[in-house]
Amino acid sequence: MLWMVLAGCAVDYGVQGVPTSPGLPPTLPPTVPLDGGPDASTRGTAFVVGFMENLLLGVNGEPRFSLSVGADGPTEVVVRLPATGYEAVHTVDVGWTDLPLPDAVLYAQGSDVVGRQGVEVTTDAPVDLLAHHRRLYFSESTLVLPVDELGGRYRVPTLDAAAVGRSGFVVAASEDGTTVELTLSVDSMAAFPAGQPYTVELDAGETYQVLALGDLSGSLVVADAPVGVFGGGVDTFAGCPATSHAWDQILPTRRWGREHLFVPLHGQGGDQVVVVADEDGTEVQVGGTAVVLDAGDAWRGELPETTRILSSRPVGVAQVALGGDCTTSGLGDANLVVLPPLALYRDGADVYPLFDAEELAMPGDDQPLGALQGYAAAVGDGDAAVGASAWMDEGGARLDGHVRGVAFAVRSFDAHTFQLGWDCEGCVDALDP
């Protein structure tokens, strides 16, 4: 189904940070892909993954971790945990291949702690990579960015854990001797105060996890070497109970843009959106809602329909799936997925269903599965971009044109979401023309 771009009616949850008076013009100039600029691609040969703490161990079964590798032909895949010495070598063929990770707890526990469970993946040819953290009713997935797409500056979007649960993020180092400076938007659970920078040292394979009882959106991460940052919520909800796990890889600020197209997850009736700024005086227009954000501010609202998001300076945008009791289908649960700007795209995308009902089930599951899979995508460029969404059958879906999209799978009290990534030439120049 194709939806035309609409000026969405946003339910405005307000701005985290110092509010200012909006003065946004009715329309900002859209970003338009240019020719001749640097390449950008989420396909690569080196990746780092940092899993985030989930629900308390001992309930809802044991966590399971895995990877999905999308290859164009026979490819060698080496999976390592550099800090522990674990290594496994696999050969995958064309298409998608699921690879198990060790039967272990691959995340640190607690706030402001260094973990030794960072996962390093290298391949002898470019691949797409997904990572999965499965837990009974607390599952999540993410597209993993290659090291070439990482950066040294991030502003984090998370779920708002003010009502219940914990928001959080994880920093994963790709190099030894990496210095990371963190400035939090709220006090952490380990009493590191908001607004006061502090540093940690990480080696390759190490992670640093921060948790809070409030909303960590807008927290600043600065590193002197490329790092991966993964954020969301440990065990909180969006819109309505019950709690769930939300976890996705965050874009560095160098991959932010000034134009995004939000497309609701198909059949769910709408989602939340989080917009984060890195510069003072950033004017943001979300459909008919206008706000001004300073560096570290985050605006959160609920959108029922396809909505264009324009900004005067580059911003980060994340889409938050609502709890199942809030959705039209009655399926799914809170999840977070980062939305790339319109300037970053794939020239056509095959959306394959990576899960079936049996794979989504976990030991001890006594709920009806009711598993459905779908996509929500922005197709086209600039003012011509439209929203496309649909449920998928076993054959998946093919999207043509310039595509930025989200794939998702929902069932009773659980969901996975991940973006489709980008692979474009000359698109980086269009992020901030």
Coordinates of C-alpha atoms in Angstrom, one line a residue:
M1 CA 0.0 0.0 0.0
L2 CA 1.3 3.5 -0.8
W3 CA 0.5 6.5 1.3
M4 CA 0.9 10.0 0.0
V5 CA 3.0 12.3 2.2
L6 CA 0.7 14.0 4.7
A7 CA 1.2 16.8 7.2
G8 CA 0.7 14.6 10.2
C9 CA -1.2 15.5 13.4
A10 CA 1.3 14.9 16.1
V11 CA 0.5 14.2 19.8
D12 CA 3.2 16.4 21.3
Y13 CA 4.8 15.0 24.5
G14 CA 7.1 18.0 24.7
V15 CA 10.8 18.8 24.7
Q16 CA 13.3 17.4 27.2
G17 CA 15.6 20.3 27.9
V18 CA 15.1 24.0 28.1
P19 CA 12.0 25.0 26.1
T20 CA 12.2 27.8 23.6
S21 CA 9.6 29.7 21.5
P22 CA 9.3 28.1 18.0
G23 CA 9.8 30.3 15.1
L24 CA 10.1 27.8 12.2
P25 CA 9.1 28.8 8.7
P26 CA 6.3 26.8 7.2
T27 CA 8.6 24.9 4.9
L28 CA 12.4 24.3 5.1
P29 CA 14.4 23.5 1.9
P30 CA 14.5 19.7 1.5
T31 CA 17.7 17.8 1.1
V32 CA 18.2 16.4 -2.4
P33 CA 20.8 13.7 -3.2
L34 CA 23.7 15.2 -5.1
D35 CA 26.2 13.5 -7.4
G36 CA 29.9 13.1 -6.9
G37 CA 30.1 13.0 -3.1
P38 CA 31.6 10.3 -0.9
D39 CA 30.0 6.9 -0.8
A40 CA 28.1 5.7 2.2
S41 CA 27.0 2.1 2.9
T42 CA 25.8 -0.1 5.7
R43 CA 27.4 -3.0 3.8
G44 CA 30.9 -3.7 5.1
T45 CA 33.6 -6.1 6.1
A46 CA 34.2 -5.1 9.8
F47 CA 31.6 -4.6 12.5
V48 CA 31.3 -4.3 16.3
V49 CA 28.2 -5.2 18.3
G50 CA 27.3 -4.1 21.9
F51 CA 24.3 -5.9 23.5
M52 CA 22.4 -4.0 26.2
E53 CA 21.2 -5.4 29.6
N54 CA 17.7 -6.9 29.4
L55 CA 15.2 -8.0 31.9
L56 CA 16.4 -9.4 35.3
L57 CA 18.1 -12.8 34.7
G58 CA 16.1 -15.8 36.2
V59 CA 12.8 -14.8 34.7
N60 CA 11.4 -15.0 31.2
G61 CA 13.9 -17.7 30.2
E62 CA 17.6 -17.3 29.3
P63 CA 18.7 -14.8 26.7
R64 CA 19.7 -16.0 23.2
F65 CA 21.9 -14.1 20.8
S66 CA 22.5 -14.5 17.1
L67 CA 23.5 -12.8 13.9
S68 CA 22.0 -12.7 10.4
V69 CA 24.5 -12.2 7.5
G70 CA 23.3 -11.1 4.1
A71 CA 25.9 -12.0 1.4
D72 CA 26.1 -11.8 -2.4
G73 CA 28.1 -15.0 -2.6
P74 CA 30.2 -17.5 -0.6
T75 CA 31.7 -15.4 2.2
E76 CA 33.9 -16.2 5.2
V77 CA 32.6 -14.7 8.4
V78 CA 34.8 -14.6 11.6
V79 CA 33.0 -13.9 14.9
R80 CA 35.2 -12.9 17.8
L81 CA 34.9 -11.7 21.4
P82 CA 38.3 -10.0 21.6
A83 CA 38.2 -9.5 25.4
T84 CA 37.4 -13.2 26.1
G85 CA 39.3 -15.0 23.3
Y86 CA 36.1 -16.6 21.8
E87 CA 36.4 -17.1 18.0
A88 CA 34.2 -18.9 15.4
V89 CA 34.7 -19.1 11.6
H90 CA 31.7 -19.7 9.3
T91 CA 31.2 -19.8 5.6
V92 CA 27.9 -18.5 4.3
D93 CA 26.3 -18.6 0.9
V94 CA 24.3 -16.1 -1.1
G95 CA 21.3 -14.7 0.7
W96 CA 20.7 -14.6 4.5
T97 CA 22.3 -17.0 6.9
D98 CA 21.6 -17.1 10.7
L99 CA 24.7 -17.6 12.9
P100 CA 24.4 -18.5 16.6
L101 CA 26.5 -16.6 19.2
P102 CA 27.8 -18.3 22.4
D103 CA 25.3 -19.6 25.0
A104 CA 26.3 -16.9 27.4
V105 CA 25.1 -13.5 28.8
L106 CA 26.6 -11.2 26.2
Y107 CA 26.0 -7.9 28.1
A108 CA 27.2 -6.2 31.3
Q109 CA 24.9 -5.8 34.2
G110 CA 24.5 -2.5 36.0
S111 CA 25.0 1.2 35.1
D112 CA 28.4 2.8 34.3
V113 CA 30.2 -0.5 34.0
V114 CA 32.7 -1.9 31.6
G115 CA 31.8 -5.2 29.9
R116 CA 33.9 -7.7 28.1
Q117 CA 31.2 -9.0 25.8
G118 CA 31.6 -6.8 22.8
V119 CA 31.3 -8.8 19.5
E120 CA 33.6 -8.3 16.5
V121 CA 32.6 -9.6 13.1
T122 CA 34.9 -9.5 10.0
T123 CA 34.2 -10.9 6.5
D124 CA 36.2 -11.3 3.3
A125 CA 33.5 -9.6 1.2
P126 CA 30.9 -6.8 2.0
V127 CA 27.8 -8.0 3.8
D128 CA 24.7 -6.8 5.5
L129 CA 24.6 -7.7 9.2
L130 CA 21.8 -7.9 11.7
A131 CA 22.1 -8.8 15.4
H132 CA 19.3 -10.3 17.5
H133 CA 18.8 -10.4 21.3
R134 CA 15.9 -12.8 22.0
R135 CA 14.2 -13.2 25.3
L136 CA 10.6 -14.3 26.1
Y137 CA 8.5 -11.2 25.4
F138 CA 11.7 -9.0 25.6
S139 CA 13.3 -9.5 22.1
E140 CA 14.9 -6.9 19.8
S141 CA 17.0 -6.7 16.6
T142 CA 19.2 -4.1 15.0
L143 CA 21.0 -3.4 11.7
V144 CA 24.7 -3.3 12.6
L145 CA 26.7 -0.5 11.0
P146 CA 30.2 -1.3 9.6
V147 CA 33.1 0.3 11.2
D148 CA 33.5 2.7 8.2
E149 CA 30.1 4.1 9.1
L150 CA 30.8 4.7 12.7
G151 CA 31.9 8.0 14.2
G152 CA 33.3 9.7 17.3
R153 CA 30.2 11.8 18.2
Y154 CA 26.7 10.7 19.1
R155 CA 23.5 12.1 20.6
V156 CA 21.5 9.2 22.0
P157 CA 17.7 8.6 21.6
T158 CA 16.2 6.3 24.2
L159 CA 12.8 5.3 25.6
D160 CA 11.4 7.5 28.4
A161 CA 11.7 5.4 31.6
A162 CA 10.3 8.1 33.9
A163 CA 7.2 6.0 34.5
V164 CA 8.7 2.6 34.9
G165 CA 11.8 0.7 34.0
R166 CA 15.2 1.8 32.8
S167 CA 16.4 3.7 29.7
G168 CA 20.0 2.9 28.6
F169 CA 22.7 2.9 26.0
V170 CA 25.9 0.9 25.4
V171 CA 29.2 2.1 23.8
A172 CA 31.3 -0.6 22.0
A173 CA 34.9 0.1 21.1
S174 CA 36.5 -0.9 17.8
E175 CA 40.1 -0.1 18.8
D176 CA 42.3 -0.5 21.8
G177 CA 43.0 2.5 23.9
T178 CA 39.8 4.4 23.0
T179 CA 38.9 7.3 25.2
V180 CA 35.2 8.0 25.5
E181 CA 33.7 11.2 27.1
L182 CA 30.1 11.0 28.2
T183 CA 27.8 13.8 29.2
L184 CA 24.4 12.5 30.4
S185 CA 21.0 14.2 30.1
V186 CA 19.8 12.8 33.4
D187 CA 21.6 11.2 36.4
S188 CA 22.6 7.6 35.8
M189 CA 21.7 4.8 38.2
A190 CA 25.3 4.8 39.4
A191 CA 24.9 8.5 40.4
F192 CA 26.9 10.0 37.6
P193 CA 25.3 13.5 37.4
A194 CA 23.6 15.0 34.4
G195 CA 25.6 17.6 32.5
Q196 CA 29.0 16.8 34.0
P197 CA 31.4 15.2 31.5
Y198 CA 33.4 12.2 32.5
T199 CA 35.7 9.8 30.6
V200 CA 36.3 6.0 30.4
E201 CA 39.0 4.0 28.6
L202 CA 38.0 1.0 26.4
D203 CA 39.9 -1.6 24.4
A204 CA 38.5 -3.5 21.4
G205 CA 35.9 -5.9 22.6
E206 CA 34.9 -3.9 25.6
T207 CA 31.7 -2.1 26.2
Y208 CA 30.4 0.6 28.5
Q209 CA 26.8 0.6 29.6
V210 CA 24.8 3.5 31.1
L211 CA 21.3 3.1 32.6
A212 CA 18.9 5.6 34.1
L213 CA 15.4 5.8 35.6
G214 CA 14.6 8.8 33.4
D215 CA 15.1 9.6 29.7
L216 CA 18.7 9.5 28.6
S217 CA 17.8 11.0 25.2
G218 CA 20.2 13.8 24.2
S219 CA 23.1 12.3 26.1
L220 CA 26.4 13.1 24.4
V221 CA 29.1 10.4 23.6
V222 CA 32.4 11.6 22.2
A223 CA 35.3 9.3 21.4
D224 CA 38.8 9.6 19.9
A225 CA 38.3 6.5 17.7
P226 CA 35.3 5.0 16.0
V227 CA 32.8 3.5 18.4
G228 CA 29.4 1.8 18.0
V229 CA 26.6 3.1 20.2
F230 CA 23.4 1.1 20.9
G231 CA 20.5 2.7 22.8
G232 CA 16.9 2.3 23.8
G233 CA 15.3 0.9 27.0
V234 CA 16.2 -2.1 29.2
D235 CA 12.7 -2.9 30.4
T236 CA 10.3 0.0 29.9
F237 CA 7.1 0.7 27.9
A238 CA 5.9 3.1 25.2
G239 CA 2.4 4.4 25.3
C240 CA 1.0 1.7 27.5
P241 CA 2.2 -1.4 29.4
A242 CA 3.6 -4.0 29.4
T243 CA 7.3 -3.4 29.6
S244 CA 9.7 -4.6 26.8
H245 CA 13.3 -4.3 25.6
A246 CA 14.2 -1.7 23.1
W247 CA 17.6 -1.7 21.5
D248 CA 19.0 -0.3 18.2
Q249 CA 22.3 1.0 16.8
I250 CA 22.5 4.8 16.9
L251 CA 23.7 6.9 14.0
P252 CA 26.7 9.1 14.6
T253 CA 26.0 12.8 14.1
R254 CA 28.0 12.8 10.8
R255 CA 25.2 10.7 9.4
W256 CA 22.3 12.9 10.6
G257 CA 20.3 15.0 8.1
R258 CA 17.7 17.7 7.7
E259 CA 14.9 15.8 6.2
H260 CA 13.3 12.6 7.4
L261 CA 10.1 10.8 6.4
F262 CA 8.3 9.0 9.2
V263 CA 6.1 6.0 8.1
P264 CA 4.1 4.2 10.8
L265 CA 4.6 0.5 11.2
H266 CA 2.0 -1.2 9.1
G267 CA -1.3 -2.2 10.9
Q268 CA -0.2 -0.7 14.3
G269 CA -2.1 2.6 14.2
G270 CA 0.8 4.9 14.8
D271 CA 4.1 5.1 16.6
Q272 CA 6.1 7.5 18.7
V273 CA 9.0 9.6 17.2
V274 CA 12.0 11.0 19.0
V275 CA 14.0 14.0 17.5
V276 CA 17.4 14.9 19.0
A277 CA 19.4 18.0 18.3
D278 CA 23.2 18.6 18.5
E279 CA 23.2 22.4 17.8
D280 CA 21.5 25.3 19.7
G281 CA 18.6 26.9 17.9
T282 CA 17.7 23.9 15.7
E283 CA 14.3 24.6 14.2
V284 CA 12.3 21.4 13.8
Q285 CA 8.9 20.9 12.0
V286 CA 7.1 17.6 12.5
G287 CA 4.1 17.8 10.3
G288 CA 2.1 20.8 11.7
T289 CA 4.1 21.0 14.9
A290 CA 7.1 23.4 15.2
V291 CA 9.7 23.5 18.0
V292 CA 13.1 24.9 18.6
L293 CA 15.7 22.6 20.1
D294 CA 19.1 23.4 21.7
A295 CA 22.0 20.9 21.8
G296 CA 21.0 17.9 23.7
D297 CA 17.3 18.6 23.6
A298 CA 14.9 15.9 22.6
W299 CA 11.3 16.2 21.3
R300 CA 9.0 13.2 21.6
G301 CA 5.5 12.8 20.1
E302 CA 3.1 10.3 18.7
L303 CA 2.3 10.2 15.0
P304 CA -0.6 8.3 13.5
E305 CA 0.3 8.8 9.8
T306 CA 3.1 9.3 7.4
T307 CA 4.8 12.6 8.3
R308 CA 7.6 14.7 7.0
I309 CA 10.2 15.9 9.5
L310 CA 12.2 19.0 8.5
S311 CA 15.0 20.8 10.4
S312 CA 17.2 23.8 10.0
R313 CA 20.3 21.8 11.2
P314 CA 20.9 18.0 11.1
V315 CA 19.0 16.0 13.7
G316 CA 18.8 12.4 14.8
V317 CA 15.4 10.7 14.6
A318 CA 14.1 7.4 16.1
Q319 CA 10.8 5.6 15.7
V320 CA 9.4 3.9 18.8
A321 CA 6.8 1.1 18.4
L322 CA 4.0 1.3 21.0
G323 CA 3.0 -1.5 23.4
G324 CA 0.7 -4.1 22.0
D325 CA -2.3 -2.9 24.1
C326 CA -2.0 0.5 22.2
T327 CA -1.8 -1.0 18.7
T328 CA -4.5 -1.6 16.1
S329 CA -3.4 -5.2 15.7
G330 CA -3.1 -5.9 19.4
L331 CA 0.4 -7.3 18.6
G332 CA 3.9 -6.2 19.4
D333 CA 5.5 -4.3 22.2
A334 CA 7.8 -1.3 22.8
N335 CA 10.8 -1.2 20.3
L336 CA 13.1 1.5 19.1
V337 CA 14.5 1.8 15.6
V338 CA 16.7 4.7 14.2
L339 CA 15.4 6.4 11.0
P340 CA 18.0 7.4 8.5
P341 CA 17.5 10.8 6.8
L342 CA 16.1 10.9 3.2
A343 CA 19.6 11.6 1.9
L344 CA 20.7 8.1 2.7
Y345 CA 19.1 5.4 0.7
R346 CA 19.4 2.0 -1.0
D347 CA 18.7 1.8 -4.7
G348 CA 16.0 -0.8 -4.3
A349 CA 15.6 -3.2 -1.4
D350 CA 14.6 -6.8 -1.0
V351 CA 12.8 -7.1 2.3
Y352 CA 13.0 -10.7 3.4
P353 CA 11.1 -12.2 6.3
L354 CA 13.8 -13.4 8.6
F355 CA 11.5 -14.9 11.3
D356 CA 8.6 -17.3 11.4
A357 CA 6.3 -18.0 14.3
E358 CA 8.4 -20.9 15.6
E359 CA 11.6 -18.7 15.6
L360 CA 9.8 -15.9 17.5
A361 CA 8.6 -18.3 20.2
M362 CA 10.7 -18.8 23.3
P363 CA 10.7 -21.6 25.9
G364 CA 7.9 -21.2 28.3
D365 CA 5.7 -19.2 25.8
D366 CA 2.1 -19.8 26.6
Q367 CA 0.6 -17.0 24.4
P368 CA -0.8 -17.5 21.0
L369 CA 1.8 -16.6 18.4
G370 CA -0.1 -14.5 15.9
A371 CA 3.1 -13.6 14.2
L372 CA 3.0 -11.0 11.5
Q373 CA 5.8 -9.4 9.5
G374 CA 5.8 -6.1 7.6
Y375 CA 7.8 -3.1 6.5
A376 CA 7.4 0.7 6.6
A377 CA 9.5 2.6 4.1
A378 CA 10.2 6.0 2.5
V379 CA 10.5 5.6 -1.2
G380 CA 11.7 8.4 -3.5
D381 CA 13.6 11.7 -3.0
G382 CA 12.8 15.1 -1.6
D383 CA 9.2 16.3 -2.0
A384 CA 8.5 13.2 -4.2
A385 CA 9.2 10.7 -1.4
V386 CA 6.1 8.7 -0.3
G387 CA 5.4 6.3 2.5
A388 CA 4.9 2.6 1.7
S389 CA 3.9 -0.1 4.2
A390 CA 2.5 -3.6 4.0
W391 CA 2.3 -6.9 5.7
M392 CA 4.7 -9.5 4.1
D393 CA 4.1 -13.1 3.3
E394 CA 6.7 -15.9 3.2
G395 CA 8.2 -14.4 0.0
G396 CA 9.1 -11.1 1.5
A397 CA 8.8 -7.9 -0.5
R398 CA 10.7 -5.9 -3.2
L399 CA 10.8 -2.1 -3.0
D400 CA 12.1 -0.2 -6.0
G401 CA 13.5 3.3 -6.2
H402 CA 15.5 5.1 -3.5
V403 CA 14.4 3.3 -0.3
R404 CA 14.9 3.9 3.4
G405 CA 12.9 1.5 5.4
V406 CA 12.2 -0.5 8.5
A407 CA 11.4 -4.2 8.7
F408 CA 9.5 -5.6 11.6
A409 CA 8.0 -8.7 13.0
V410 CA 5.3 -8.7 15.7
R411 CA 3.5 -11.3 17.8
S412 CA 1.8 -11.3 21.2
F413 CA 3.7 -9.1 23.6
D414 CA 6.9 -9.2 21.5
A415 CA 8.5 -7.6 18.4
H416 CA 11.7 -7.1 16.4
T417 CA 12.5 -3.9 14.4
F418 CA 15.5 -3.1 12.2
Q419 CA 16.2 -0.6 9.5
L420 CA 17.1 -1.7 5.9
G421 CA 20.2 0.5 5.7
W422 CA 21.7 2.5 2.9
D423 CA 24.2 2.0 0.0
C424 CA 24.5 5.2 -2.1
E425 CA 27.0 7.3 -4.0
G426 CA 27.1 11.0 -3.6
C427 CA 24.5 11.0 -0.8
V428 CA 26.6 12.3 2.0
D429 CA 26.8 15.8 0.5
A430 CA 23.0 16.0 0.7
L431 CA 22.9 15.4 4.5
D432 CA 23.5 19.1 5.2
P433 CA 23.5 21.0 1.9

